[in-house]
Amino acid sequence: MTTAKSWKIGREIGEAVVKASSNPNRRWYGPHMAASVRAISERIPLVDFVLEIRDARTPLSSEYELLRKFSPFSSKRIVVLNKMELADPLELKKWMAYFQGRNFLSYAVNSHNKECVKNFLNFLQSQVRELHKSGHSGHTTTMMLLGVPNVGKSALANSLHQIGRISAAEKGKLKHTTVSSQPGDTKDIMSLKIGSHPNVYVLDTPGVFPPKLLDAEICSKLALTGAIPDDIIGETELARFCLTLLNSSHEYKKWAKLCKSQDVTGSLSNESSTSSAQRKRQYPTDHTQDFIVYDVRRVLYETISVFNGNLDDISMGELVETQFAALRTVLRVTEEASEFADLRVASKILNLYRTGRLGHYTLEHASC
């Protein structure tokens, strides 16, 4: 979650996003996004279910604001917390209880886990059966996936399509929608079949934001999770925000066993338990390999543990700069001009954070 210690840099990032969304020269809300909103708005009243995909790390900030304009009875709405594997499990349970307490039908899913998607598909099929029991006479049920950019709509649509197609033993070329880590890459609405007898289709839609974003705190969270393009803020600043959050949390304490001795002061140069022979057979430029992630966690634990400051704004900044310098070595960033070295470190750290390799973080507390 965003703590008081980390909020200063978070507020600066959020304010920069708010400013960018108000800048007509940045084409924040270009003609393609306006066209997408019109197309989505026209179809919402026609579908049977709206699956509002949110990021499980930001269950409120990733709300799809466009839905507020529609009657809750125009189609059945299900809040889907995607990327559950990246969120704090205890916080996720609280959020599920939060939505249940407000009579929202909700479901948490990992779109990359086959068994999890299969269970989600069974849940959706049970909702379709209930719809038919209530008098729905059509032979086809349609579900529209909606969400802000980069919450995993296309990945989830593809997984549902693949598993639904296999379950129905359907043959033919597998149609799929484009999946990208870059927000805003889905341009058109695509229909994918996920069930037969009765036929069930999902409509994958482009991720859209409102014409302007006004809440700096929400913007900072969306930027950190990758919903907003990194070039609006810059990867280096986002990585500093990421490290500030990590330093303010207790997640790093889980990595204490990575240190070889109790005296961590001089251990930054220690190697991990992986032997030199094993390392030579691996790829030191690939920061996602286990032995490099191991070293990154160890260095982060050590730098936080030996830090003597009170982690106020000034001390936190000093700690983050110390971490950047130490991470250059373990991430195999060669000696370059400082700003380029920091950019390479930042890119790798953001990737590890966003893929859950540096722990599981939920940036918002549920107020049940």
C-alpha positions as MATLAB code, in Angstrom:
seq = 'MTTAKSWKIGREIGEAVVKASSNPNRRWYGPHMAASVRAISERIPLVDFVLEIRDARTPLSSEYELLRKFSPFSSKRIVVLNKMELADPLELKKWMAYFQGRNFLSYAVNSHNKECVKNFLNFLQSQVRELHKSGHSGHTTTMMLLGVPNVGKSALANSLHQIGRISAAEKGKLKHTTVSSQPGDTKDIMSLKIGSHPNVYVLDTPGVFPPKLLDAEICSKLALTGAIPDDIIGETELARFCLTLLNSSHEYKKWAKLCKSQDVTGSLSNESSTSSAQRKRQYPTDHTQDFIVYDVRRVLYETISVFNGNLDDISMGELVETQFAALRTVLRVTEEASEFADLRVASKILNLYRTGRLGHYTLEHASC';
ca = [
       0.000    0.000    0.000;
       1.058    3.630   -0.338;
       2.490    4.775    2.991;
       3.021    8.297    4.342;
       6.764    7.896    3.811;
       6.341    7.031    0.160;
       3.539    9.451   -0.623;
       5.695   12.494   -1.441;
       7.262   10.929   -4.516;
       3.952    9.215   -5.286;
       2.154   12.557   -5.214;
       4.745   14.087   -7.543;
       4.282   11.210   -9.991;
       0.497   11.439   -9.766;
       0.508   15.190  -10.329;
       2.708   14.725  -13.406;
       0.171   12.254  -14.834;
      -2.721   14.639  -14.079;
      -0.835   17.403  -15.868;
      -0.122   15.150  -18.847;
      -3.783   14.172  -19.164;
      -4.674   17.871  -19.357;
      -2.031   18.642  -21.974;
      -3.603   18.724  -25.460;
      -0.191   18.197  -27.067;
       0.200   14.725  -25.512;
      -2.879   13.314  -27.287;
      -3.910   11.634  -24.037;
      -7.475   11.213  -25.247;
      -7.042   10.996  -29.006;
      -9.647   10.233  -31.678;
      -9.015    6.458  -31.422;
      -9.871    6.453  -27.699;
     -12.961    8.598  -28.243;
     -14.083    6.196  -30.987;
     -13.502    3.226  -28.677;
     -15.625    4.824  -25.960;
     -18.483    5.386  -28.428;
     -18.313    1.809  -29.685;
     -18.232    0.394  -26.162;
     -21.070    2.639  -24.979;
     -23.280    1.510  -27.859;
     -22.733   -2.176  -27.047;
     -23.006   -2.169  -23.244;
     -26.848   -2.142  -23.214;
     -26.878   -5.038  -25.703;
     -24.702   -7.556  -23.857;
     -25.849   -9.986  -21.183;
     -22.905   -9.553  -18.827;
     -20.284   -6.877  -18.242;
     -17.037   -8.253  -16.844;
     -15.268   -5.256  -15.353;
     -11.606   -6.270  -15.187;
      -9.631   -4.554  -12.441;
      -6.071   -4.962  -11.228;
      -6.088   -6.896   -7.936;
      -3.302   -4.605   -6.672;
      -5.469   -1.496   -7.192;
      -9.093   -2.646   -6.808;
     -10.460    0.911   -6.536;
      -8.028    2.925   -8.635;
      -8.495    0.595  -11.615;
     -12.277    1.060  -11.630;
     -13.745    1.531  -15.124;
     -15.267    4.984  -14.745;
     -17.363    4.793  -17.935;
     -19.685    2.262  -16.265;
     -20.965    4.915  -13.876;
     -23.019    6.360  -16.740;
     -25.021    3.187  -17.214;
     -27.907    1.767  -15.245;
     -26.753   -1.161  -13.103;
     -29.672   -3.157  -14.535;
     -28.751   -2.705  -18.215;
     -26.545   -5.805  -17.983;
     -25.268   -7.981  -15.193;
     -21.966   -6.675  -13.846;
     -19.172   -8.840  -12.444;
     -16.062   -7.252  -10.935;
     -13.076   -9.421  -11.888;
      -9.862   -8.875   -9.916;
      -7.211   -9.998  -12.389;
      -3.493  -10.460  -11.636;
      -4.377  -11.937   -8.253;
      -0.966  -13.654   -8.213;
       0.691  -10.230   -7.863;
      -1.443   -9.014   -4.947;
      -1.068   -9.584   -1.210;
      -3.217  -12.706   -0.537;
      -4.546  -11.383    2.785;
      -5.495   -8.043    1.246;
      -7.147   -9.842   -1.662;
      -9.424  -11.707    0.743;
     -10.377   -8.404    2.358;
     -11.215   -6.913   -1.022;
     -13.391   -9.866   -1.954;
     -15.249   -9.398    1.329;
     -15.497   -5.656    0.583;
     -17.239   -6.258   -2.740;
     -19.464   -8.962   -1.299;
     -20.522   -6.608    1.481;
     -21.630   -4.101   -1.154;
     -23.556   -6.714   -3.156;
     -21.085   -6.733   -6.034;
     -20.657  -10.059   -7.771;
     -16.868  -10.509   -7.873;
     -14.209  -13.051   -8.747;
     -10.394  -13.124   -8.437;
      -8.389  -14.723  -11.234;
      -4.887  -15.307  -12.575;
      -5.231  -15.201  -16.366;
      -1.963  -17.153  -16.821;
      -2.976  -20.094  -14.627;
      -4.890  -22.711  -16.595;
      -6.676  -24.252  -13.602;
      -7.641  -20.841  -12.268;
      -9.078  -19.780  -15.643;
     -10.928  -23.087  -15.941;
     -12.586  -22.470  -12.560;
     -13.470  -18.942  -13.656;
     -15.008  -20.289  -16.859;
     -17.122  -22.719  -14.812;
     -18.257  -19.767  -12.686;
     -19.253  -17.814  -15.797;
     -21.118  -20.791  -17.199;
     -23.056  -21.087  -13.947;
     -24.050  -17.425  -14.334;
     -25.235  -18.160  -17.880;
     -27.378  -21.053  -16.612;
     -28.931  -18.778  -13.991;
     -29.650  -16.232  -16.716;
     -31.499  -18.837  -18.786;
     -33.480  -19.971  -15.748;
     -34.650  -16.404  -15.257;
     -36.209  -16.343  -18.727;
     -33.399  -15.426  -21.138;
     -34.586  -16.918  -24.419;
     -31.588  -16.311  -26.664;
     -29.334  -19.122  -27.845;
     -26.225  -16.942  -27.526;
     -24.893  -15.153  -24.457;
     -22.454  -12.269  -24.793;
     -20.054  -10.954  -22.177;
     -18.089   -7.743  -22.600;
     -14.669   -7.361  -20.978;
     -14.104   -3.772  -19.876;
     -11.228   -2.116  -18.067;
      -8.588    0.571  -18.006;
      -5.414   -0.153  -20.017;
      -3.111   -3.025  -19.067;
      -5.307   -4.824  -16.545;
      -5.027   -8.049  -18.570;
      -8.285   -8.099  -20.549;
      -6.788   -9.603  -23.708;
      -4.777  -12.214  -21.819;
      -7.896  -13.275  -19.934;
     -10.016  -13.312  -23.115;
      -7.459  -15.532  -24.874;
      -7.256  -17.930  -21.925;
     -11.042  -18.214  -21.672;
     -11.267  -18.776  -25.429;
      -8.580  -21.444  -25.466;
      -9.936  -23.403  -22.499;
     -13.564  -22.991  -23.590;
     -12.709  -24.181  -27.079;
     -10.886  -27.258  -25.792;
     -13.746  -28.067  -23.406;
     -16.188  -27.937  -26.297;
     -13.845  -30.046  -28.479;
     -14.140  -27.507  -31.263;
     -11.752  -27.708  -34.190;
     -10.327  -25.090  -36.453;
      -7.795  -22.322  -36.280;
      -7.562  -20.682  -32.869;
      -8.451  -17.010  -33.144;
      -6.831  -14.825  -30.534;
      -6.544  -11.185  -29.577;
      -3.269   -9.289  -29.288;
      -1.619   -9.344  -25.864;
       0.985   -6.736  -24.977;
       2.626   -5.365  -21.850;
       2.176   -1.866  -23.278;
      -1.051   -0.116  -22.230;
      -3.423    0.767  -25.033;
      -2.320   -1.805  -27.621;
      -5.801   -3.296  -28.133;
      -7.452   -1.089  -30.791;
     -10.674   -2.859  -31.802;
     -13.462   -4.872  -30.206;
     -12.953   -8.585  -30.900;
     -15.409  -11.424  -30.322;
     -14.088  -14.751  -28.994;
     -16.128  -17.886  -28.352;
     -15.697  -19.372  -24.867;
     -18.576  -21.857  -24.647;
     -20.997  -24.022  -26.626;
     -24.526  -25.350  -25.947;
     -25.400  -22.594  -25.302;
     -22.946  -20.455  -27.235;
     -21.091  -17.917  -25.103;
     -18.916  -15.134  -26.509;
     -16.669  -12.575  -24.867;
     -16.017   -9.182  -26.443;
     -12.478   -7.962  -25.765;
     -12.368   -4.157  -25.802;
      -9.632   -1.490  -25.836;
      -8.611   -0.107  -22.463;
      -9.666    3.510  -22.059;
      -9.329    6.285  -19.521;
     -11.563    9.308  -18.979;
     -10.646   12.408  -21.020;
      -8.901   13.795  -17.935;
      -7.508   12.237  -14.761;
      -7.892   14.389  -11.675;
      -6.805   12.310   -8.665;
      -3.020   12.341   -8.176;
      -2.990    9.396   -5.771;
      -4.945    7.191   -8.181;
      -2.647    8.244  -11.024;
       0.491    7.289   -9.081;
      -0.845    3.774   -8.488;
      -1.903    3.329  -12.107;
       1.526    4.495  -13.250;
       3.351    2.090  -10.948;
       1.323   -0.936  -12.070;
       1.876   -0.068  -15.746;
      -1.635    1.074  -16.694;
      -0.199    4.433  -17.768;
       2.687    4.517  -20.290;
       6.048    4.749  -18.553;
       7.286    7.534  -20.809;
       4.858    9.997  -19.231;
       6.802    9.848  -15.958;
      10.021    8.043  -16.792;
      11.153    4.605  -15.649;
      13.773    5.985  -13.269;
      11.257    7.974  -11.231;
       8.818    5.064  -11.205;
      11.557    2.708   -9.981;
      12.412    5.164   -7.189;
       8.747    5.146   -6.183;
       8.759    1.341   -6.324;
      11.834    1.113   -4.055;
      10.337    3.666   -1.672;
       7.247    1.491   -1.287;
       9.362   -1.616   -0.785;
      11.537    0.145    1.812;
       8.413    1.266    3.694;
       6.862   -2.197    3.779;
       7.696   -5.364    5.696;
       7.962   -7.529    2.598;
      11.757   -7.335    2.508;
      12.008   -9.012    5.931;
      11.020  -12.288    4.285;
      14.414  -12.237    2.560;
      16.494  -12.341    5.759;
      17.549  -15.934    5.105;
      19.292  -14.815    1.931;
      22.116  -13.296    3.970;
      24.986  -15.632    4.762;
      25.851  -14.047    8.092;
      24.110  -12.081   10.776;
      26.521   -9.205   10.184;
      25.159   -7.807    6.947;
      27.299   -4.662    7.000;
      30.043   -6.050    4.844;
      28.106   -8.647    2.930;
      27.083   -6.702   -0.156;
      29.858   -8.410   -2.074;
      28.861  -11.933   -1.000;
      27.861  -14.304   -3.771;
      24.676  -16.338   -3.572;
      24.780  -20.088   -3.037;
      24.843  -20.700   -6.798;
      28.295  -21.983   -7.749;
      30.560  -20.237  -10.243;
      30.308  -23.197  -12.590;
      26.528  -22.974  -12.582;
      26.637  -19.229  -13.207;
      28.782  -19.659  -16.316;
      26.088  -21.821  -17.880;
      23.475  -19.150  -17.270;
      22.850  -15.778  -18.871;
      24.012  -12.882  -16.686;
      22.238  -10.283  -18.831;
      18.815  -11.857  -18.142;
      17.637  -10.216  -14.937;
      14.659  -12.600  -14.619;
      16.830  -15.644  -13.857;
      16.447  -16.991  -10.346;
      20.043  -16.438   -9.270;
      19.919  -12.750  -10.258;
      16.529  -12.219   -8.590;
      18.043  -13.900   -5.514;
      20.893  -11.371   -5.509;
      18.535   -8.431   -6.032;
      16.450   -9.463   -3.028;
      19.560   -9.964   -0.925;
      20.966   -6.543   -1.784;
      17.653   -4.836   -1.062;
      17.403   -6.591    2.295;
      20.937   -5.663    3.230;
      20.731   -2.017    2.223;
      17.523   -1.528    4.197;
      18.807   -3.439    7.233;
      22.047   -1.472    7.601;
      20.498    1.908    6.942;
      20.667    4.163   10.007;
      18.275    6.913    8.908;
      14.694    7.389   10.036;
      13.427    7.041    6.454;
      12.038   10.552    6.268;
      11.929   12.178    2.846;
      15.648   13.026    2.784;
      16.857    9.744    4.274;
      14.593    7.715    2.001;
      16.080    9.439   -1.005;
      19.588    8.602    0.213;
      18.646    4.952    0.729;
      17.137    4.669   -2.744;
      20.278    6.129   -4.342;
      22.396    3.647   -2.367;
      20.217    0.836   -3.681;
      20.516    2.029   -7.274;
      24.302    1.968   -6.969;
      24.354   -1.502   -5.371;
      21.893   -2.918   -7.914;
      24.118   -1.958  -10.847;
      26.471   -4.767   -9.872;
      23.938   -7.542   -9.324;
      21.961   -6.578  -12.433;
      25.166   -6.641  -14.501;
      24.832   -3.038  -15.657;
      28.212   -2.045  -17.056;
      29.927    1.250  -16.297;
      28.190    3.898  -18.362;
      27.142    7.486  -17.995;
      25.215    7.598  -14.729;
      21.799    8.471  -16.169;
      21.893    5.573  -18.638;
      23.011    3.107  -15.969;
      20.189    4.218  -13.679;
      17.695    3.869  -16.525;
      18.748    0.278  -17.173;
      18.540   -0.555  -13.463;
      15.138    1.125  -13.243;
      13.751   -0.830  -16.196;
      14.826   -4.153  -14.697;
      13.538   -3.320  -11.195;
      10.152   -2.221  -12.542;
       9.871   -5.464  -14.487;
      10.667   -7.573  -11.410;
       8.213   -5.581   -9.300;
       5.395   -5.783  -11.846;
       5.836   -9.529  -12.322;
       5.785  -10.287   -8.586;
       9.449  -11.253   -8.278;
       9.986   -8.683   -5.512;
       6.983   -9.694   -3.427;
       3.244   -9.272   -3.495;
       1.890   -5.779   -2.967;
      -1.637   -4.395   -2.792;
      -1.526   -0.624   -3.047;
      -4.932   -0.035   -1.450;
      -6.510   -1.120    1.831;
     -10.078   -2.426    1.861;
     -12.298   -0.509    4.284;
     -14.837   -3.200    5.122;
];
